Amino acid sequence: MRTRTNDLILQTITTVVAFIIILFSLSLFFAGHYNPGGGFVGGLMTSGAIVLLLLAYDIKTVASILPIDYKILIAVGLLFAVGTGAGALIFNVPFLTHAYDYFYLPLLGKTSLHTAVLFDTGVYLVVIGVTMTIIQTIGESE
Amino acid sequence: MNNLLILPILIPLLTAIVLMMLSKYVNAQRVLSAVSTVATIAASIVLIRKVSVNGIQTLNLSNWEAPFGITLVSDMLSALLVTTTSIITFVVILYSFKSIGRDRERFYYYPVVQFLLVGVNGAFTTGDIFNLFVFFEVMLMSSYVLLVLGGTKGQLRESIKYILVNIISSALFVITVAYLYSVVGTLNMADISMKISEVEQPAILTVIAILFLLVFGLKGAIFPLYFWLPGSYFAPPTPILALFGALLTKVGVYSIMRTYTLFFYHDTGYTHQILSVLAIITIVMGCIGALAYWDVKKIIIYNIIIAVGVILFGVSVMTPGSLEGSVYYIIHDMIIKSALFLLVGVMAFIVGTSDLKKMGGLIKDYPWLGWTFFVAALSLAGIPPLSGFIGKLLIVRGSFEGEAYVGAGIILASSLAVLYSVLKIFLNGIWGKPKEYKVTSKGNVNYLWFTSAILVGLAVCYGFGADVIRPLISQAAEVLVDPNIYIQAVLKE
């Protein structure tokens, strides 16, 4: 017999910690160009945060918090990555040629914006999508 | 810029992504995948035309100069193979409409087929050895999914074997590339070739050549590394089997062709001798298998192994004639193998089993199917006006020029075994005493027959139109004979 246990401590800590993990993963994601990090590890860490939510709550609750079909997320991520590469075709330069420039943004000041970030966004979304699809599929199957 | 040669990779990739979003709408998936594959064929035919007029086409991805970035290289050989691959995939997609079943179609069948096309076209087009590995993996992962899709008992059992073998060979591939990189310090294929000729292939590079033979031999099923193939290819349904039989082993064979003509042509006394001995034994083992079985699928599966041996023997002799023959034969074999798999698939669909002893007299109800199979069988064996003839003729003639008489003799003898094995199907399954079969819808059978007949027709045209195609084949073989053409096209010196 399984009795219903009280996960109050785990759930309370999760609500705080999950945000910290997600913030850290975003920091890793944006650091990728100049420091260790990037789309892959950022995506893994974000899905780590979602897995923590899955551990503290159950699949239904998490699905209602994040109503995302992760298989579609994989496709969207791929579309980002391939689209960034294919965008080069419009400008008549070889596939995957990237472009960057410096912009003055309010608050951030002089910032370099690079199309590689769009490609990395694709990687980030695909990694989250694949990890969550694997974990949810195994978790749901009886 | 010359972005044309990325299109046969990019179009299926984008299609696969869009199809992933449409997984619930089977009809939309069918239409979209057929239309986009037609676009892929069109792009690859334009590419052939461009290569034949302007010579080898290269594209430095991300605009990085040749040895530093990934270069895609489309010489005539790869352009021809890309076109053949796209055409076969198109026909198989048409065939799938009425044979693969809605359950599989709803579980990402069409996107995975498109990913397979991405992998195969990419492997044929790339000019970077590590990128070749990546495209191998794209192709293999799609093939794992296609093999297991549906989840019947046989499929699950064979998937485990297939995945195990391919993971080991992929790990070996990475190790071999690491060795090669530590010796020559570059990954660009043209640059590797130049560096190897500068040091004149010391013994360590011959070791690496043999390691490459092991890796690609495992993918391309040569003796003694073909043990996984008969079981794994027997498990999946017909259209998937046709894709595997036509494309997967040929990518391994193409890689051996590429590496043994572009990299390791300095010490042919050792490496090419081993290749030729293995190719001969491969032919003999394939013949034994093709003669031994009474199962239509098994017979054609062993014929794949024979063809791999024949093509590789042509490569190992390294005379201009035999290389030209190998190029001609690899394209012929891709077309005719997929046609034969689709045709025996129709027969097995009518009878309900692929056991030859339970078939008989199909010619009475399905005369067109019978005669199409007959033409395909003669074409496979290499009867003169049909497509198998010229490739084998060139290989045999090239072998005589290279004084490889034993191999040439065995290739000629193997044709008899091939002919006997397919005529066994014809005489017992299609001819002979009619048997009672459970009633199947004739419309379906006619549709399936018609799609496979497209490929048989193509094979017949390929044989009769040999004069028209010959200049293209010669141009493809030219690069294999003289690697400097390839190097100059890529590095532009």
XYZ file of C-alpha atoms in Angstrom:
635
model
C 0.000 0.000 0.000
C 1.276 3.452 -0.890
C 0.229 6.078 1.521
C -0.078 9.669 0.480
C 2.992 11.479 1.743
C 3.352 15.163 2.408
C 5.923 16.818 0.114
C 5.556 20.298 1.597
C 9.278 20.983 2.116
C 10.248 19.657 -1.326
C 7.492 21.621 -3.049
C 8.235 24.873 -1.260
C 11.931 24.657 -2.016
C 11.214 23.707 -5.640
C 9.206 26.871 -6.268
C 12.243 28.936 -5.285
C 15.013 26.759 -6.674
C 13.408 26.145 -10.070
C 13.514 29.873 -10.806
C 17.169 30.103 -9.801
C 18.019 27.165 -12.059
C 16.150 28.689 -14.977
C 17.881 32.045 -14.473
C 21.261 30.317 -14.319
C 20.486 28.352 -17.482
C 19.531 31.555 -19.321
C 22.763 33.131 -18.111
C 24.706 30.133 -19.457
C 22.788 30.366 -22.741
C 23.609 34.036 -23.320
C 27.209 33.645 -22.120
C 27.915 31.098 -24.857
C 29.722 33.395 -27.269
C 32.403 34.698 -24.904
C 32.419 32.252 -21.998
C 31.763 28.520 -21.504
C 28.079 27.802 -22.051
C 25.711 27.941 -24.984
C 22.496 26.455 -26.269
C 23.171 22.826 -25.412
C 24.072 23.149 -21.755
C 21.546 25.958 -21.285
C 18.800 23.765 -22.695
C 19.816 20.824 -20.534
C 19.739 22.954 -17.425
C 16.334 24.429 -18.236
C 14.950 20.946 -18.694
C 16.670 20.089 -15.408
C 14.505 22.720 -13.761
C 11.388 21.247 -15.366
C 12.435 17.777 -14.214
C 12.706 19.121 -10.675
C 9.118 20.368 -11.021
C 8.141 16.900 -12.253
C 9.770 15.316 -9.195
C 8.088 17.676 -6.743
C 4.664 17.620 -8.404
C 3.234 15.220 -10.998
C 3.014 15.198 -14.767
C -0.517 16.648 -14.879
C 0.330 19.622 -12.679
C 3.461 20.434 -14.635
C 1.538 20.116 -17.900
C -0.948 22.680 -16.625
C 1.854 25.039 -15.545
C 3.696 24.695 -18.858
C 1.113 23.784 -21.502
C 3.710 22.964 -24.161
C 3.761 20.081 -26.642
C 7.468 19.302 -26.526
C 7.416 17.533 -29.906
C 6.245 20.767 -31.497
C 8.955 22.548 -29.530
C 11.567 20.324 -31.225
C 10.157 21.281 -34.635
C 10.126 24.987 -33.744
C 13.716 24.789 -32.524
C 14.817 23.044 -35.715
C 12.996 25.697 -37.706
C 14.971 28.406 -35.868
C 18.304 26.698 -36.544
C 17.662 25.756 -40.166
C 15.908 29.061 -40.835
C 18.954 31.005 -39.626
C 21.098 29.009 -42.018
C 18.658 29.249 -44.875
C 18.220 32.981 -44.354
C 21.705 33.349 -45.794
C 20.340 32.086 -49.115
C 18.172 35.183 -49.429
C 21.225 37.433 -49.208
C 23.010 35.292 -51.800
C 25.831 34.186 -49.506
C 26.691 30.554 -48.612
C 24.390 28.574 -46.329
C 24.950 29.263 -42.618
C 26.792 32.566 -43.185
C 26.150 34.669 -40.087
C 26.000 38.413 -39.662
C 26.525 40.676 -36.653
C 26.586 44.341 -35.820
C 26.791 46.674 -32.823
C 23.628 48.314 -31.570
C 22.916 50.864 -28.862
C 20.167 49.400 -26.767
C 18.481 51.281 -23.956
C 19.724 50.041 -20.577
C 22.356 47.699 -22.029
C 24.346 50.270 -23.998
C 26.602 49.154 -26.832
C 25.777 45.520 -27.531
C 26.772 43.205 -30.347
C 23.870 41.245 -31.766
C 24.790 38.156 -33.754
C 22.561 35.822 -35.804
C 24.386 32.904 -34.179
C 22.175 33.580 -31.155
C 19.125 32.692 -33.257
C 20.830 29.435 -34.237
C 21.627 28.801 -30.587
C 18.019 29.511 -29.644
C 17.126 26.685 -32.000
C 19.592 24.354 -30.279
C 18.254 25.447 -26.887
C 14.639 24.693 -27.814
C 15.507 21.350 -29.455
C 17.471 20.204 -26.397
C 14.590 21.095 -24.059
C 12.107 19.451 -26.411
C 14.059 16.224 -26.804
C 14.896 15.859 -23.111
C 11.347 16.522 -21.970
C 9.863 14.257 -24.638
C 12.093 11.390 -23.526
C 11.394 11.894 -19.824
C 7.650 12.419 -20.207
C 7.233 9.468 -22.577
C 9.061 7.116 -20.243
C 7.260 8.574 -17.237
C 3.800 8.182 -18.731
C 4.177 4.644 -20.103
C 2.989 1.896 -17.788
C 26.865 32.346 -54.612
C 26.510 28.741 -55.431
C 23.891 27.562 -52.982
C 22.435 25.089 -55.455
C 24.212 22.075 -54.018
C 22.777 22.559 -50.532
C 19.211 22.340 -51.893
C 18.997 18.504 -52.068
C 19.847 18.519 -48.337
C 17.928 21.621 -47.298
C 14.587 20.874 -48.986
C 14.043 17.499 -47.259
C 15.286 18.961 -43.960
C 12.752 21.801 -44.015
C 10.057 19.380 -45.147
C 10.828 17.034 -42.276
C 10.496 19.891 -39.789
C 7.156 21.015 -41.206
C 5.893 17.414 -41.330
C 6.704 17.008 -37.623
C 4.124 19.691 -36.907
C 1.516 17.999 -39.109
C 1.794 14.531 -37.599
C -1.962 14.142 -37.143
C -2.917 15.078 -40.708
C -1.956 12.042 -42.770
C -3.198 13.348 -46.113
C -1.360 16.647 -45.752
C 1.801 14.715 -44.895
C 1.444 12.556 -47.996
C 0.949 15.474 -50.371
C 3.664 17.608 -48.823
C 6.312 14.879 -48.732
C 5.609 13.869 -52.350
C 5.692 17.473 -53.594
C 8.886 18.353 -51.742
C 10.638 15.208 -52.959
C 9.770 16.231 -56.518
C 11.406 19.574 -55.732
C 14.482 17.723 -54.443
C 14.654 15.709 -57.668
C 14.350 18.885 -59.731
C 17.120 20.593 -57.749
C 19.432 17.604 -58.119
C 18.832 17.371 -61.865
C 19.681 21.064 -62.246
C 22.785 20.293 -60.190
C 23.806 17.477 -62.576
C 23.430 19.858 -65.476
C 25.522 22.488 -63.779
C 28.270 20.004 -62.858
C 28.370 18.635 -66.389
C 28.752 22.120 -67.864
C 30.949 23.881 -65.280
C 32.820 21.024 -63.610
C 32.923 20.241 -59.885
C 30.803 22.541 -57.733
C 31.909 23.477 -54.231
C 30.274 25.478 -51.472
C 32.161 26.726 -48.428
C 29.548 26.782 -45.679
C 29.484 29.959 -43.545
C 31.816 31.560 -46.092
C 34.984 30.147 -44.477
C 37.812 29.357 -46.884
C 38.304 25.757 -47.950
C 40.423 23.808 -45.455
C 39.036 25.706 -42.440
C 35.290 25.460 -42.822
C 33.012 22.670 -43.956
C 33.044 22.376 -47.716
C 30.275 20.698 -49.659
C 31.578 19.189 -52.885
C 29.395 18.004 -55.710
C 31.297 16.180 -58.392
C 29.442 14.168 -61.006
C 29.497 10.982 -58.921
C 27.818 12.583 -55.945
C 25.374 14.556 -58.112
C 24.299 11.352 -59.878
C 23.941 9.490 -56.592
C 21.948 12.335 -55.032
C 19.563 12.320 -57.995
C 19.159 8.541 -57.878
C 18.522 8.677 -54.134
C 15.872 11.370 -54.488
C 14.081 9.518 -57.275
C 14.041 6.248 -55.316
C 12.772 8.012 -52.205
C 10.006 9.632 -54.246
C 8.823 6.298 -55.622
C 9.002 4.678 -52.198
C 6.911 7.503 -50.738
C 4.297 6.925 -53.457
C 4.386 3.186 -52.713
C 3.964 3.854 -48.994
C 0.592 5.575 -49.486
C -1.144 2.236 -49.878
C 1.145 -0.136 -48.087
C 2.625 1.263 -44.896
C -0.615 1.641 -42.948
C -2.178 4.585 -41.104
C -0.728 3.742 -37.716
C 2.828 4.072 -38.919
C 1.974 7.145 -41.005
C 0.652 8.917 -37.952
C 3.789 8.143 -35.963
C 6.198 10.320 -37.902
C 6.856 7.940 -40.821
C 7.127 10.667 -43.478
C 9.320 13.063 -41.470
C 11.733 10.231 -40.699
C 11.906 9.263 -44.380
C 12.774 12.887 -45.153
C 15.481 12.830 -42.472
C 16.865 9.668 -44.069
C 16.991 11.525 -47.383
C 18.831 14.383 -45.648
C 21.403 11.975 -44.252
C 22.008 10.096 -47.494
C 22.153 13.192 -49.711
C 24.417 14.883 -47.188
C 26.780 11.917 -47.002
C 27.055 11.908 -50.779
C 27.693 15.654 -50.972
C 30.002 16.461 -48.088
C 33.700 17.203 -48.512
C 34.644 16.924 -44.871
C 35.396 13.631 -43.168
C 33.818 14.510 -39.828
C 30.789 15.989 -41.526
C 30.518 12.646 -43.328
C 30.327 11.017 -39.899
C 27.576 13.411 -38.836
C 25.525 12.695 -41.956
C 26.100 8.968 -41.392
C 24.551 9.398 -37.974
C 21.593 11.393 -39.342
C 21.011 8.577 -41.795
C 21.516 5.794 -39.234
C 19.270 7.332 -36.573
C 16.485 7.705 -39.110
C 17.059 4.108 -40.128
C 16.818 2.962 -36.487
C 13.434 4.655 -36.218
C 12.222 3.252 -39.533
C 13.397 -0.225 -38.553
C 11.585 -0.270 -35.218
C 8.507 1.746 -36.259
C 5.432 -0.401 -35.704
C 7.018 -2.411 -32.906
C 6.385 -5.993 -33.997
C 8.403 -8.683 -32.267
C 10.779 -9.345 -35.165
C 11.418 -5.658 -35.677
C 12.300 -5.132 -32.005
C 14.689 -8.071 -31.995
C 16.480 -7.022 -35.171
C 16.616 -3.349 -34.152
C 18.686 -4.268 -31.115
C 21.214 -6.097 -33.290
C 21.256 -3.364 -35.907
C 21.687 -0.541 -33.420
C 24.417 -2.438 -31.556
C 26.411 -3.114 -34.729
C 26.060 0.442 -35.979
C 26.951 2.063 -32.677
C 30.134 0.001 -32.523
C 31.009 0.880 -36.104
C 30.251 4.565 -35.491
C 32.537 4.575 -32.466
C 35.211 2.974 -34.628
C 34.593 5.673 -37.236
C 35.245 8.410 -34.667
C 38.404 6.647 -33.461
C 39.641 6.295 -37.037
C 38.987 9.959 -37.797
C 40.853 10.826 -34.587
C 43.860 8.774 -35.755
C 43.745 10.379 -39.170
C 43.451 13.845 -37.648
C 46.420 13.239 -35.376
C 48.507 12.209 -38.386
C 47.521 14.788 -41.009
C 46.004 17.528 -38.843
C 43.060 18.358 -41.095
C 39.537 17.145 -41.726
C 38.826 18.559 -45.166
C 38.945 15.630 -47.601
C 40.843 17.452 -50.338
C 43.340 18.764 -47.806
C 43.748 15.288 -46.266
C 44.496 13.881 -49.701
C 47.120 16.543 -50.332
C 48.770 16.034 -46.934
C 48.868 12.260 -47.450
C 50.542 12.609 -50.832
C 53.093 14.974 -49.285
C 54.182 12.326 -46.772
C 53.642 9.521 -49.311
C 51.452 7.342 -47.097
C 53.663 5.842 -44.379
C 52.602 2.586 -42.704
C 50.385 4.304 -40.113
C 48.198 5.678 -42.892
C 47.864 2.214 -44.377
C 46.643 1.057 -40.959
C 44.107 3.900 -41.004
C 43.066 2.855 -44.507
C 42.299 -0.636 -43.235
C 40.399 0.836 -40.269
C 38.292 2.854 -42.717
C 37.668 -0.344 -44.643
C 36.420 -1.950 -41.411
C 34.149 1.011 -40.613
C 32.626 1.414 -44.057
C 32.627 -2.348 -44.546
C 30.369 -2.666 -41.514
C 28.011 -0.041 -42.949
C 28.248 -1.372 -46.490
C 28.123 -5.097 -45.642
C 31.266 -6.681 -47.068
C 32.606 -10.066 -45.993
C 33.114 -10.788 -43.026
C 31.165 -7.785 -41.721
C 27.813 -8.427 -43.393
C 26.466 -10.796 -40.702
C 23.920 -8.256 -39.390
C 22.351 -7.455 -42.735
C 20.185 -10.464 -43.688
C 18.297 -10.458 -40.382
C 17.946 -6.692 -39.989
C 16.707 -6.094 -43.511
C 14.197 -8.925 -43.259
C 12.300 -7.318 -40.378
C 10.829 -3.999 -41.618
C 7.884 -3.638 -44.052
C 8.480 -3.471 -47.806
C 8.862 0.276 -48.527
C 11.343 0.679 -45.673
C 13.196 -2.429 -46.839
C 13.404 -0.936 -50.343
C 14.856 2.292 -48.958
C 17.401 0.410 -46.861
C 18.373 -1.983 -49.623
C 18.812 0.763 -52.183
C 20.455 3.474 -50.105
C 22.111 2.482 -46.842
C 24.732 -0.010 -47.982
C 25.490 2.169 -51.001
C 26.533 5.034 -48.740
C 29.136 2.727 -47.196
C 30.243 1.631 -50.661
C 30.446 5.254 -51.821
C 32.595 6.114 -48.792
C 34.999 3.273 -49.584
C 35.124 4.492 -53.193
C 35.842 8.020 -52.049
C 38.483 7.229 -49.439
C 40.267 4.580 -51.511
C 40.495 6.747 -54.615
C 41.025 10.120 -52.939
C 43.175 9.312 -49.870
C 44.866 5.938 -49.981
C 45.999 5.441 -53.557
C 49.753 5.364 -52.848
C 50.200 1.855 -51.462
C 47.636 -0.017 -53.556
C 49.658 -3.243 -53.413
C 48.488 -3.722 -49.843
C 45.180 -1.937 -49.273
C 43.564 -2.552 -52.630
C 44.728 -6.169 -52.618
C 42.865 -6.725 -49.353
C 39.838 -4.879 -50.724
C 39.773 -7.042 -53.842
C 40.084 -10.314 -51.910
C 37.301 -9.263 -49.534
C 35.150 -8.144 -52.466
C 35.552 -11.533 -54.174
C 34.652 -13.438 -50.998
C 31.683 -11.081 -50.527
C 30.418 -12.000 -53.993
C 30.819 -15.722 -53.281
C 29.069 -15.536 -49.896
C 26.273 -13.464 -51.386
C 25.803 -16.043 -54.153
C 25.641 -18.871 -51.626
C 22.963 -17.020 -49.674
C 20.982 -16.070 -52.774
C 20.932 -19.681 -53.972
C 20.208 -21.198 -50.575
C 16.991 -19.455 -49.538
C 13.376 -20.074 -50.510
C 12.177 -16.724 -49.320
C 11.723 -13.942 -51.869
C 12.932 -11.177 -49.554
C 15.983 -13.149 -48.393
C 17.004 -13.873 -52.007
C 17.001 -10.198 -52.946
C 18.742 -9.279 -49.667
C 21.639 -11.591 -50.517
C 21.721 -10.034 -53.984
C 22.555 -6.712 -52.279
C 25.661 -8.340 -50.842
C 26.687 -9.665 -54.274
C 26.321 -6.192 -55.797
C 28.392 -4.610 -53.020
C 31.145 -7.106 -53.827
C 30.970 -6.400 -57.559
C 31.163 -2.624 -57.137
C 34.028 -2.826 -54.656
C 35.954 -5.217 -56.859
C 35.754 -2.608 -59.609
C 37.112 -0.022 -57.169
C 39.930 -2.283 -55.992
C 41.257 -2.859 -59.526
C 41.701 0.924 -59.965
C 41.839 0.999 -63.743
C 39.871 3.819 -65.433
C 37.573 1.247 -67.059
C 36.759 -0.611 -63.867
C 36.105 2.619 -61.935
C 33.731 3.749 -64.656
C 32.043 0.367 -64.461
C 31.677 0.715 -60.688
C 30.040 4.121 -61.053
C 27.667 2.766 -63.674
C 26.908 -0.315 -61.610
C 26.264 1.442 -58.290
C 23.530 3.604 -59.856
C 22.046 0.641 -61.703
C 22.055 -1.375 -58.526
C 20.341 1.303 -56.441
C 17.505 1.551 -58.945
C 17.028 -2.133 -59.637
C 17.300 -3.252 -55.997
C 14.582 -0.871 -54.886
C 12.451 -1.966 -57.870
C 12.903 -5.641 -56.999
C 12.141 -5.118 -53.310
C 8.972 -3.231 -54.187
C 7.945 -5.964 -56.660
C 8.503 -8.864 -54.267
C 6.678 -6.716 -51.739
C 3.659 -6.702 -54.063
C 3.933 -10.485 -54.451
C 4.164 -10.969 -50.695
C 1.188 -8.596 -50.291
C -0.952 -10.750 -52.603
C 0.092 -14.085 -51.121
C 0.293 -12.936 -47.505
C 3.736 -14.457 -46.957
C 7.177 -14.102 -48.499
C 7.738 -17.873 -48.515
C 8.378 -18.899 -52.124
C 7.051 -22.419 -51.598
C 3.602 -21.038 -50.797
C 3.441 -18.976 -53.986
C 2.625 -20.013 -57.520
C 0.846 -18.992 -60.698
C 0.651 -15.271 -60.028
C 1.000 -14.705 -63.790
C -2.594 -15.884 -64.329
C -4.190 -13.112 -62.285
C -1.445 -10.522 -62.440
C 0.298 -10.806 -65.845
C 1.704 -7.287 -65.720
C 3.306 -7.870 -62.363
C 4.880 -11.073 -63.650
C 6.420 -9.584 -66.765
C 7.654 -6.489 -64.931
C 9.400 -8.760 -62.479
C 10.842 -10.745 -65.386
C 12.335 -7.598 -66.946
C 13.710 -6.497 -63.566
C 15.242 -9.939 -63.021
C 16.978 -9.933 -66.415
C 18.173 -6.399 -65.779
C 19.622 -7.421 -62.409
C 21.516 -10.315 -63.939
C 22.909 -8.128 -66.717
C 21.291 -9.379 -69.926
C 22.665 -7.155 -72.764
C 20.236 -4.399 -73.634
C 19.283 -3.865 -69.988
C 20.996 -1.781 -67.364
C 23.027 -4.366 -65.451
C 25.013 -5.273 -68.535
C 27.165 -2.231 -69.235
C 28.388 -1.767 -65.680
C 29.446 -5.380 -65.365
C 30.993 -5.331 -68.859
C 33.095 -2.294 -67.971
C 34.155 -3.796 -64.638
C 35.132 -7.103 -66.253
C 36.975 -5.388 -69.096
C 38.757 -3.100 -66.632
C 39.732 -6.123 -64.541
C 41.220 -7.862 -67.573
C 43.202 -4.702 -68.288
C 44.405 -4.717 -64.694
C 45.179 -8.459 -65.028
C 42.755 -9.415 -62.273
C 41.509 -12.512 -64.046
C 40.243 -14.469 -61.047
C 37.974 -11.662 -59.884
C 36.650 -11.045 -63.381
C 35.892 -14.748 -63.741
C 34.058 -14.828 -60.423
C 31.999 -11.752 -61.369
C 30.954 -13.480 -64.598
C 30.123 -16.687 -62.733
C 28.204 -14.732 -60.096
C 25.909 -13.367 -62.820
C 24.732 -16.921 -63.410
C 24.001 -17.389 -59.720
C 22.133 -14.054 -59.647
C 20.116 -15.016 -62.709
C 19.316 -18.429 -61.249
C 18.239 -16.965 -57.906
C 15.812 -14.441 -59.397
C 14.502 -16.827 -62.038
C 13.798 -19.220 -59.177
C 11.387 -16.584 -57.878
C 9.942 -16.139 -61.351
C 9.525 -19.846 -62.127
C 8.169 -20.884 -58.732
C 6.247 -17.818 -57.667
C 4.958 -16.247 -60.835
C 4.935 -19.196 -63.222
C 3.843 -22.619 -62.054
C 0.558 -23.946 -60.783
C -1.894 -21.268 -59.580
C -2.752 -21.425 -55.918
C -5.675 -19.989 -53.992
C -5.042 -16.719 -52.213
C -7.224 -14.768 -49.897
C -8.970 -12.075 -51.883
C -7.119 -8.794 -51.789
C -8.326 -5.616 -53.418
C -7.048 -5.521 -56.963
C -6.959 -1.739 -57.008
C -4.320 -1.726 -54.294
C -2.239 -4.337 -56.093
C -2.416 -2.387 -59.349
C -1.380 0.807 -57.594
C 1.575 -0.856 -55.890
C 2.561 -2.545 -59.147
C 2.389 0.745 -61.011
C 4.680 2.595 -58.606
C 7.289 -0.167 -58.665
C 7.019 -0.298 -62.473
C 8.219 3.335 -62.556
C 11.572 2.184 -61.210
C 11.743 -0.799 -63.576
C 11.030 1.574 -66.453
C 13.780 3.837 -65.214
C 16.206 0.902 -65.089
C 15.285 -0.049 -68.659
C 15.827 3.541 -69.827
C 19.145 3.572 -67.965
C 20.205 0.509 -69.957
C 18.958 1.662 -73.355
C 20.053 5.245 -72.809
C 23.615 4.253 -71.905
C 24.961 6.326 -74.800
C 23.304 9.470 -73.466
C 24.437 8.902 -69.907
C 27.934 7.687 -70.737
C 29.569 11.173 -70.794
C 28.235 11.846 -67.284
C 29.557 8.518 -66.019
C 32.945 9.158 -67.631
C 33.066 12.552 -65.977
C 32.323 10.929 -62.616
C 35.036 8.307 -63.107
C 37.556 10.949 -64.186
C 37.598 12.410 -60.671
C 38.073 8.961 -59.156
C 41.016 8.252 -61.466
C 42.715 11.592 -60.882
C 42.235 12.985 -57.355
C 44.029 16.209 -58.345
C 40.892 17.373 -60.135
C 39.007 17.113 -56.845
C 41.749 18.795 -54.821
C 42.050 21.702 -57.225
C 38.303 22.229 -57.328
C 38.125 22.453 -53.542
C 41.330 24.259 -52.622
C 41.405 26.399 -55.812
C 45.164 26.543 -56.217
